[in-house]
Coordinates of C-alpha atoms in Angstrom, one line a residue:
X28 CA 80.5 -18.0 -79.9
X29 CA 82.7 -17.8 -83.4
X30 CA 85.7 -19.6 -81.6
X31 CA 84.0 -23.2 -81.1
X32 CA 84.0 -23.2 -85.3
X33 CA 87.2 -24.6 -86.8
X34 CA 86.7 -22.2 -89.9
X35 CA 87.0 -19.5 -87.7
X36 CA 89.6 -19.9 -85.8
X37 CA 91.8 -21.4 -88.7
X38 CA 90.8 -17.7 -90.5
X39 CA 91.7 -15.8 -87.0
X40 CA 94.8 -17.6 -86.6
X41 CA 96.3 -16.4 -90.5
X42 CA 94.6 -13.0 -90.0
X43 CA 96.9 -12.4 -86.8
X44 CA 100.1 -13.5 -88.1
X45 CA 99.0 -11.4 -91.3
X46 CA 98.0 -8.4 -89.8
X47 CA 101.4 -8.6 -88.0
X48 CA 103.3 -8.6 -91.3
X49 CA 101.4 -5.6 -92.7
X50 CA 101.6 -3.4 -89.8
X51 CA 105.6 -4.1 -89.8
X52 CA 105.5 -3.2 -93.3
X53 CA 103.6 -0.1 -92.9
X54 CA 106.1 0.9 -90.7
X55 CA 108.7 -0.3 -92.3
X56 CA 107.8 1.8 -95.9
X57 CA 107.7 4.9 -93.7
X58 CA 111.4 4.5 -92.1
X59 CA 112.5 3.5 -95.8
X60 CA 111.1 6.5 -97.4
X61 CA 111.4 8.9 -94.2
X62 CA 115.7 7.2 -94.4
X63 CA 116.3 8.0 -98.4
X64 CA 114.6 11.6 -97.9
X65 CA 114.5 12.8 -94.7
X66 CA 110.7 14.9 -96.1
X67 CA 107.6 13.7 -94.4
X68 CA 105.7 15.1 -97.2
X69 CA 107.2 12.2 -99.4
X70 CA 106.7 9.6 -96.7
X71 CA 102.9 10.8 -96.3
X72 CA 103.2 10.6 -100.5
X73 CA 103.4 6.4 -100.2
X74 CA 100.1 6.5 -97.9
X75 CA 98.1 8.7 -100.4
X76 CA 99.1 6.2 -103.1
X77 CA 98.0 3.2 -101.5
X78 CA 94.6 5.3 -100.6
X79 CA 94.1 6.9 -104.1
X80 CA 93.0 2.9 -105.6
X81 CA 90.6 2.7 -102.6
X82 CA 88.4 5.6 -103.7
X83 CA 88.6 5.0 -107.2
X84 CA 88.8 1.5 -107.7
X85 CA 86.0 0.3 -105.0
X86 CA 82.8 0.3 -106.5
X87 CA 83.9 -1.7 -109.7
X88 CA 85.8 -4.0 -107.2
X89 CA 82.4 -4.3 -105.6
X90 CA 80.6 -5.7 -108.6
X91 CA 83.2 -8.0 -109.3
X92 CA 83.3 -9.8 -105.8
X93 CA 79.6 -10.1 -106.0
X94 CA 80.2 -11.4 -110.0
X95 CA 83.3 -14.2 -109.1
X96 CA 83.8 -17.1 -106.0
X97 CA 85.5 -15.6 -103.4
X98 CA 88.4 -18.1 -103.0
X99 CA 90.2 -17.7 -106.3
X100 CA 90.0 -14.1 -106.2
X101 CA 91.6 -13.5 -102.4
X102 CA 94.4 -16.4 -103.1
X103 CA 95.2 -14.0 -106.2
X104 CA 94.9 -11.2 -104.3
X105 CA 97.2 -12.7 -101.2
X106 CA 99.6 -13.9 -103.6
X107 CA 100.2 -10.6 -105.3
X108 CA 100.8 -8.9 -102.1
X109 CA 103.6 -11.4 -101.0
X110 CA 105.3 -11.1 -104.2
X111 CA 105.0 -6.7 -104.0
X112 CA 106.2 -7.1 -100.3
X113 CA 109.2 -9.5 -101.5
X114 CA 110.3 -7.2 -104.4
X115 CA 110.6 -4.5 -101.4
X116 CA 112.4 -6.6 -99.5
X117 CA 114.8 -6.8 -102.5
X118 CA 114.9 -3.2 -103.4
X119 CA 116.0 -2.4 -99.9
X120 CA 118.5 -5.0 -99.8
X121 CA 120.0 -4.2 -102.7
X122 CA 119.1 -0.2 -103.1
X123 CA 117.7 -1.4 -106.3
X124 CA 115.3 1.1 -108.2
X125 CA 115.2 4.4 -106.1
X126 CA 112.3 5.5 -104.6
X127 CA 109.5 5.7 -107.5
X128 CA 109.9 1.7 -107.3
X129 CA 108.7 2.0 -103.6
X130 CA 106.0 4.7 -105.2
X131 CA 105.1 2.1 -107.9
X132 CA 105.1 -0.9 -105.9
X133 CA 102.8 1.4 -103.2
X134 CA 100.3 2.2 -106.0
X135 CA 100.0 -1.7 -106.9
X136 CA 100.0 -2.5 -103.3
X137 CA 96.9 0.2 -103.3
X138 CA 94.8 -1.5 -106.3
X139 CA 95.1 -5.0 -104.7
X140 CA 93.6 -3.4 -101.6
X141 CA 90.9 -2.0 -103.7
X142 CA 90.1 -5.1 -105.4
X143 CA 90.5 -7.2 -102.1
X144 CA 88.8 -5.6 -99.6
X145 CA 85.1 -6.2 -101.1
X146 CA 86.1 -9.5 -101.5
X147 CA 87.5 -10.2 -97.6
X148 CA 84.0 -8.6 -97.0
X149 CA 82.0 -11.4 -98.4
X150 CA 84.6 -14.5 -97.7
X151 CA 84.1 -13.2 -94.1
X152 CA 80.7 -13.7 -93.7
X153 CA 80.4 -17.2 -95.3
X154 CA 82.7 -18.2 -92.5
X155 CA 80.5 -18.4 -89.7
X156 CA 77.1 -18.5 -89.5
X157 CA 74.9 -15.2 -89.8
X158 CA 73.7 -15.1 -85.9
X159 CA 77.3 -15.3 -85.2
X160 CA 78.6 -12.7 -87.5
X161 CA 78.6 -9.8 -84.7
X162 CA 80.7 -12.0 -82.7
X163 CA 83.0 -12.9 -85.2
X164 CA 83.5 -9.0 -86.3
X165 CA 84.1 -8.2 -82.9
X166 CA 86.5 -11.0 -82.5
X167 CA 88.3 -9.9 -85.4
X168 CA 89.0 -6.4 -84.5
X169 CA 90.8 -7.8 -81.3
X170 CA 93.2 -9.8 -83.4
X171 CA 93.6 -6.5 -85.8
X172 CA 94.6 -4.7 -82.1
X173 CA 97.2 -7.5 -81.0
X174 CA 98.4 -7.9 -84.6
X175 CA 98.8 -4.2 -84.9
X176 CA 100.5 -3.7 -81.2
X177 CA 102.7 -6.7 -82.3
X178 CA 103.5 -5.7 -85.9
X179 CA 104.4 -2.3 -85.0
X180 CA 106.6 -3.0 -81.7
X181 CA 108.7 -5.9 -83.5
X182 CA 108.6 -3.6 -86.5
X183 CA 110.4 -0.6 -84.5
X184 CA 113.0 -2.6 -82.7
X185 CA 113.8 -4.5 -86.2
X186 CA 113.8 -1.2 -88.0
X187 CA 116.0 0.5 -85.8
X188 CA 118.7 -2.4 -85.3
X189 CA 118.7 -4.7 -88.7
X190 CA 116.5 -2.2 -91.2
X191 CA 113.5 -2.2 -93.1
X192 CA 114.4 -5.5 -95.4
X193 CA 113.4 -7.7 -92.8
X194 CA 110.3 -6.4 -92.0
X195 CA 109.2 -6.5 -96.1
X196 CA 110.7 -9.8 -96.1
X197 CA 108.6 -11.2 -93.1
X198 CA 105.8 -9.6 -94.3
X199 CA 106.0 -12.1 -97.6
X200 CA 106.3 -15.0 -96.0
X201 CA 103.3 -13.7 -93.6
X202 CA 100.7 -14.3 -96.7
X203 CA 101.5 -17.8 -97.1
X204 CA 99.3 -18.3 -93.7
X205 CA 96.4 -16.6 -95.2
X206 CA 97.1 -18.6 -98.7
X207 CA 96.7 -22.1 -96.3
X208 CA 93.5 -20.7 -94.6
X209 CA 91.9 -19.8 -98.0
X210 CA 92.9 -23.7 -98.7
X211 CA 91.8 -25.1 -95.3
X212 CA 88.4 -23.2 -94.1
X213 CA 85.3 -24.3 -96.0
X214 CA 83.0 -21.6 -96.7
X215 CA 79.6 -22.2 -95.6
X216 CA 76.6 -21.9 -98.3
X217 CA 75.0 -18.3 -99.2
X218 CA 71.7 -18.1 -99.0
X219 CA 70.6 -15.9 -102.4
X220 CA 67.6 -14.5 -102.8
X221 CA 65.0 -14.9 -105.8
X222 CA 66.6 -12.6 -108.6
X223 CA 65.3 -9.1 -109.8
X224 CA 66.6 -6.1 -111.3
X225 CA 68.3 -5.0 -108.3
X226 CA 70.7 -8.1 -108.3
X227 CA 71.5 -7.3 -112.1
X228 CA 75.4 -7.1 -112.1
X229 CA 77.7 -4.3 -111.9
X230 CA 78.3 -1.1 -110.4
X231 CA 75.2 0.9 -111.5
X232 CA 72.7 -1.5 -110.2
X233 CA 74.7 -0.9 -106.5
X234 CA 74.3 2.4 -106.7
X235 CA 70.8 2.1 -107.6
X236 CA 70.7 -0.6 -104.6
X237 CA 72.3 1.7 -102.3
X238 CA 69.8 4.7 -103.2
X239 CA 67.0 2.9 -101.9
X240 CA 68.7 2.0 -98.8
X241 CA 68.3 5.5 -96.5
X242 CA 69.3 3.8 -92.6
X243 CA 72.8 2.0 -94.8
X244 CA 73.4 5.8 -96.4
X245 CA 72.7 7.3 -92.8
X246 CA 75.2 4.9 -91.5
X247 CA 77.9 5.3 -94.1
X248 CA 77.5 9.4 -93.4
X249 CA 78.0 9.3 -90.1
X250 CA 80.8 6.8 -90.0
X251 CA 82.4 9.3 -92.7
X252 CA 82.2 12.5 -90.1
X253 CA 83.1 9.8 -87.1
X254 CA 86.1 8.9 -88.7
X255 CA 87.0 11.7 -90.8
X256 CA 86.8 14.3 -87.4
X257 CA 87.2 11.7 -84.9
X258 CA 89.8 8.7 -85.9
X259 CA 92.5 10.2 -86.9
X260 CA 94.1 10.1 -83.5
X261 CA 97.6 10.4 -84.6
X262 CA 97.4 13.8 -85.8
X263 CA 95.8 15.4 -83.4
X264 CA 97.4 13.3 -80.4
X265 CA 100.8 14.3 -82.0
X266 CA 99.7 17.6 -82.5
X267 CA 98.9 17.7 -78.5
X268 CA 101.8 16.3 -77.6
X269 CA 104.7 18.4 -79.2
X270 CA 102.2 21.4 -78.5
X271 CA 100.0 21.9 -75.6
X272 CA 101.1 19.0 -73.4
X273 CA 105.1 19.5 -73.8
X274 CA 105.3 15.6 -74.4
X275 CA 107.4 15.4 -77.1
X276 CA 108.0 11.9 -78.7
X277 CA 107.8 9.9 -75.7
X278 CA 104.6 11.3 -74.7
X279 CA 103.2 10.3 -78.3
X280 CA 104.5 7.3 -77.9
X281 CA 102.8 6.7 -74.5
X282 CA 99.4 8.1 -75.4
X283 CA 99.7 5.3 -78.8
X284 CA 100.1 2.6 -76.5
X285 CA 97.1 3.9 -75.0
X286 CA 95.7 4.4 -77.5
X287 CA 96.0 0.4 -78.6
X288 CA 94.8 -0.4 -75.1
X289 CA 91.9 1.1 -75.3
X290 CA 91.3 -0.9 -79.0
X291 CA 91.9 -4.1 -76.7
X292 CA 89.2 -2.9 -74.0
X293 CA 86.4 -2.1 -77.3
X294 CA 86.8 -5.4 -79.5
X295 CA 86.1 -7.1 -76.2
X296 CA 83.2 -5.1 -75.5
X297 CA 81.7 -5.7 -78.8
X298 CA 82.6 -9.3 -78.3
X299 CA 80.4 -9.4 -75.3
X300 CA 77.6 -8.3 -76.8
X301 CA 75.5 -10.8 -79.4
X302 CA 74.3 -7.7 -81.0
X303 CA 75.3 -3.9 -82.1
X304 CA 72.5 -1.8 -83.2
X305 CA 72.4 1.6 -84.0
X306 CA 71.9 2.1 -80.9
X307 CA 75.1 1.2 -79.6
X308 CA 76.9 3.1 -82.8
X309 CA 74.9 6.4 -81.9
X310 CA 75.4 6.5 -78.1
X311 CA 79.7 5.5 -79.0
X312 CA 79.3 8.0 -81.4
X313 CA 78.4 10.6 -78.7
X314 CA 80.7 9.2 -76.4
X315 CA 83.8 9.5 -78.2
X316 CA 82.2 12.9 -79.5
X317 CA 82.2 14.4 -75.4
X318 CA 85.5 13.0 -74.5
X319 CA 87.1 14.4 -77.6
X320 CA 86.1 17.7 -76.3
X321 CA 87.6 17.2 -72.6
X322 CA 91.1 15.8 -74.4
X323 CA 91.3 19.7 -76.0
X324 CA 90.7 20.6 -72.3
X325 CA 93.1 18.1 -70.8
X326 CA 95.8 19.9 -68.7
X327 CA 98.2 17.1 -68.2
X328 CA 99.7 14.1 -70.3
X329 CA 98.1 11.2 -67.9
X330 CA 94.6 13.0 -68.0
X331 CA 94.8 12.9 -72.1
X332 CA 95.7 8.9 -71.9
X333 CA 92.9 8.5 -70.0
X334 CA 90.3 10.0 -72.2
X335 CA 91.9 8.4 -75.1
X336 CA 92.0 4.6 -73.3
X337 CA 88.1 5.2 -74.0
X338 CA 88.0 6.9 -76.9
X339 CA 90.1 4.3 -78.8
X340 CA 87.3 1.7 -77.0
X341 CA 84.2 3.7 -78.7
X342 CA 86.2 3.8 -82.0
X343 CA 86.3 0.3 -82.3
X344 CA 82.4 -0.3 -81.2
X345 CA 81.5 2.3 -84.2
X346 CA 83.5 0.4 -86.6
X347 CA 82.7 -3.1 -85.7
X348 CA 79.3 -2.0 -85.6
X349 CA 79.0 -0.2 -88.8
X350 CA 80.6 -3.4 -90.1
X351 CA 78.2 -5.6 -88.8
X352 CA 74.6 -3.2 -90.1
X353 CA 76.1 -2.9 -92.6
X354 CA 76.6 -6.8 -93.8
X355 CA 73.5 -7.7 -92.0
X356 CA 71.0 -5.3 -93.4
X357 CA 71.3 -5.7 -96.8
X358 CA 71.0 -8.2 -99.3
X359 CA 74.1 -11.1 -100.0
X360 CA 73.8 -10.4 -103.6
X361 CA 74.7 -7.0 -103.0
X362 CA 77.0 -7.4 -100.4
X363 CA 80.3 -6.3 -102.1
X364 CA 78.8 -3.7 -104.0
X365 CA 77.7 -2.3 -100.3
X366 CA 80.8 -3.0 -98.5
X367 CA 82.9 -1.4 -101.5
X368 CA 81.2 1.9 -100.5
X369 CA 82.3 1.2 -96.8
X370 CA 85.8 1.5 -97.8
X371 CA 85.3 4.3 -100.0
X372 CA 83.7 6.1 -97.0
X373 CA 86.5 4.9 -94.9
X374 CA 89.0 6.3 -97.3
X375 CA 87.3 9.5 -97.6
X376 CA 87.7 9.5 -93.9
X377 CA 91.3 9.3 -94.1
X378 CA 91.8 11.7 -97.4
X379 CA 89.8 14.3 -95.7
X380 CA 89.4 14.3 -92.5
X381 CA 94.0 13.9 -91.3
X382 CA 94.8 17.4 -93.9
X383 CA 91.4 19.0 -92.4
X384 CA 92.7 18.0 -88.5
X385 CA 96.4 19.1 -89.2
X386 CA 95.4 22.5 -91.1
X387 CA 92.7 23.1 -88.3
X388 CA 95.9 22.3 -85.9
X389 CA 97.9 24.8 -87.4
X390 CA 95.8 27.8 -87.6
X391 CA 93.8 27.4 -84.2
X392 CA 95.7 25.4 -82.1
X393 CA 95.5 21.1 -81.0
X394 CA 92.6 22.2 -78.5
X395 CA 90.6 24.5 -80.5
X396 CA 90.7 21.5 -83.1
X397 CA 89.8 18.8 -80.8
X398 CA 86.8 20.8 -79.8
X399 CA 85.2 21.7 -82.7
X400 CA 86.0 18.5 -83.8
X401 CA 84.1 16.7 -80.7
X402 CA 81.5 19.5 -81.3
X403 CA 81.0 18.3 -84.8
X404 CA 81.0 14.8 -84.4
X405 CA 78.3 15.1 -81.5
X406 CA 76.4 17.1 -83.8
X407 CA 76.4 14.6 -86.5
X408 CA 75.4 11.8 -83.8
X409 CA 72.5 13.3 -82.7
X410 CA 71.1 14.8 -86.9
X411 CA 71.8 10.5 -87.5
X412 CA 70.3 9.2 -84.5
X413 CA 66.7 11.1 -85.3
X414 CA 67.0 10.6 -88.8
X415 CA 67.6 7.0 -88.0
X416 CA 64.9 6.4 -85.5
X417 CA 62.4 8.4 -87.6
X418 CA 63.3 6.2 -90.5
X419 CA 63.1 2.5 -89.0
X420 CA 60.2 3.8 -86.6
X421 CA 62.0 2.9 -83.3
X422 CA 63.0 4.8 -80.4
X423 CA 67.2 5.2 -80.1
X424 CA 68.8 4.8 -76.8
X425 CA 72.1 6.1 -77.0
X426 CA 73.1 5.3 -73.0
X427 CA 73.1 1.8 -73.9
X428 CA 76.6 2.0 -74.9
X429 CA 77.9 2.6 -71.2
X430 CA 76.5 -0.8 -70.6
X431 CA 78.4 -1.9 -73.8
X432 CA 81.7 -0.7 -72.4
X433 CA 81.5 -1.5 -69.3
X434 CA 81.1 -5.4 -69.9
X435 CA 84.5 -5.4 -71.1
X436 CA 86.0 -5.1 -67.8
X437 CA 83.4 -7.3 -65.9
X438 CA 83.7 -10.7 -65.2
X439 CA 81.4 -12.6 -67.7
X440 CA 78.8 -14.4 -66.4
X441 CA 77.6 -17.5 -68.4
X442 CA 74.2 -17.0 -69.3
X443 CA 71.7 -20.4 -67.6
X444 CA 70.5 -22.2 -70.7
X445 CA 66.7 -22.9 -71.1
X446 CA 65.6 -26.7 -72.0
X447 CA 62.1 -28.4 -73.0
X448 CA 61.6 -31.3 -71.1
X449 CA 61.1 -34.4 -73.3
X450 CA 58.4 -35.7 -70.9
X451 CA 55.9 -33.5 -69.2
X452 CA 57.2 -30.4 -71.9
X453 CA 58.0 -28.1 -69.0
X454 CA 60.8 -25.5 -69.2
X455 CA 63.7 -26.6 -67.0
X456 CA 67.0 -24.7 -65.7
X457 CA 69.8 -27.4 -66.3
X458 CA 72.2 -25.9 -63.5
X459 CA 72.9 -29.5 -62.3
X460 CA 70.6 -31.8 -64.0
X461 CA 72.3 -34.8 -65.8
X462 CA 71.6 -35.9 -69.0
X463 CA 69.6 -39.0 -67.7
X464 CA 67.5 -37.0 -65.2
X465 CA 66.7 -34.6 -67.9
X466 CA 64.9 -37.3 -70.0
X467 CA 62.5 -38.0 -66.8
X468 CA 61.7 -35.2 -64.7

């Protein structure tokens, strides 16, 4: 398990108490903006900034985490965001600068993100070892859950009672835990491969990479549709909830503590499990996919929550697991250049798929939207699935994602470790041998 390494759990540690800060920031930018205007157009206008460097920026900041050391680059990186967050926390204080500073410092806040994110990618995986890399993904989406169910519930009550300030403030001094991991964890060795004209640097030769690479394209696709007609949750649950289900804001705010719930119950299902295959992002794929279509045929608040409880758990198996293919199944000299395009499709998923949902949800109502949507999606799972199976020459089976799921709210059983015995060289079950009687059976 990732845990027993030190590394690890020094980088897990940082990441929660950073995740924390950037989720009370997030907030915190929207009740700034949403405060000074009173237009959710204008507030939506800081997240497209922030998502605009993503898609643009990516590919080039692909080549150039596969071209520099990792560590240098990410205490830049952290450093730059602790001094945007403070001059926030200054502009807010002091109603310095109006609201194109919060739009400027957005925008910069966006191109770090672009530059970092291939970067995190690779610093990631040198952590642990690479048969533990599943595990540590999985591990890590669990601390992005409690960080984000922490960030946002301090953020709100903060917000609300003090102001934003704080929140951009504690979000500052919230990157000088990752700045003493980056110091503290030691990076285990890469393992490069012999050089050859697809490790020649920059962004062409990862496209050319990336072209010969059908099951890592077939992935990227499908986690594009997945996310882009199927992640984003909060406009379609809002959309249900002022709508169809007669909620109103306390019902959306039920269904997103739900919602992070059900993120809980997934990143310990993936934890569980020493590997995801496409198997597993397929058959989540298809479940999400079905219970997207009963949520547009839910009749009641508590029978949406309870689709969505799993539906948040399948989102997180989809994107740990895309992760994990993703970083496994190609090569580490190309590893940036390939997890660049990950956050491009994830961006793409955002930038497309929350107008498409809320237009959709406008014209032909929350339930017509969530079922085409889920038709869609289920759709795409089953096009990838074939395509993927015809292309690696292995039979798919999708089911195996119940099993996935339902781990996470069984009791684990530790598995009974094999040994060879030293002296006759049989295989013994050391349920209660001692060490002495092992060495003399």
């Amino acid at each position: 398990m990732a845990l027993r390494e030190r590394n690890f759990r020094i980088w897990m540690a940082a990441g929660f108490v950073s995740v924390s800060g950037s989720w009370m920031q997030a907030l915190a930018i929207n009740w700034y903006v949403l405060q000074a205007t009173g237009s959710a157009g204008k507030m939506g206008l800081t997240i497209l900034l922030q998502s605009l460097p993503v898609l643009l920026l990516s590919s080039w900041a692909g080549a150039l985490a596969d071209r520099l050391p990792g560590r240098p680059l990410l205490l830049c990186t952290q450093l730059t965001h602790a001094t945007l967050a403070g001059l926030l926390a200054l502009a807010a204080w002091g109603h310095l600068g109006g609201l194109w500073l919060v739009y400027a410092i957005s925008a910069a806040g966006g191109v770090v993100n672009a530059i970092e994110g291939p970067a995190m990618g690779r610093f990631n995986s040198m952590i642990v070892d690479r048969s533990q890399l599943t595990n540590a993904l999985s591990l890590g989406s669990l601390v992005n859950s409690g960080g984000r169910i922490l960030g946002m519930s301090l953020g709100g009550v903060v917000a609300a009672t003090i102001g934003p300030a704080p929140l951009f403030a504690g979000n500052a001094v919230s990157f000088l835990g990752v700045l003493a991991a980056l110091l503290a964890v030691r990076p285990r060795a890469g393992h490069p491969e012999p050089a050859g004209e697809e490790h020649a640097p920059g962004v062409l030769a990862g496209l050319r990479y990336l072209r010969r690479q059908p099951v890592v394209l077939i992935t990227l696709g499908l986690a594009v549709v997945l996310g882009g007609l199927g992640r984003n949750y909060q406009v379609t649950m809002a959309a249900m909830s002022n709508g169809p289900l007669h909620a109103g804001a306390t019902g959306y705010g039920v269904l997103s503590t739900t919602f992070a719930v059900g993120t809980v119950i997934g990143s310990l299902a993936a934890a569980r499990r020493p590997h995801l295959g496409y198997q597993t992002l397929v058959g989540a794929g298809l479940l999400t996919s079905v219970l997207q279509i009963m949520c547009g045929l839910s009749t009641g608040l508590w029978s949406f929550a309870a689709a969505v409880v799993w539906i948040a758990a399948g989102a997180v198996l989809i994107d740990t697991t895309v992760s994990a293919r993703v970083q496994l199944d190609t090569r580490t000299e190309m590893r940036g250049r390939v997890l660049a395009a990950m956050s491009v499709a994830s961006s793409l998923s955002g930038a497309l798929g929350a107008p498409l949902l809320g237009w959709l949800s406008e014209w032909t109502g929350p339930r017509a939207t969530l079922a085409l949507a889920g038709a869609a999606t289920a759709g795409a799972c089953v096009v990838a699935g074939a395509a993927l199976a015809r292309k690696r020459s292995r039979p798919l089976r999708p089911a195996a994602v119940g099993q996935t799921l339902l781990a996470a709210v069984r009791h684990p059983r530790p598995r009974r470790q094999s040994f060879i015995c030293p002296a006759c060289g049989n295989v013994r079950r050391p349920a209660a041998v001692s060490a002495s009687a092992r060495q003399s059976c």
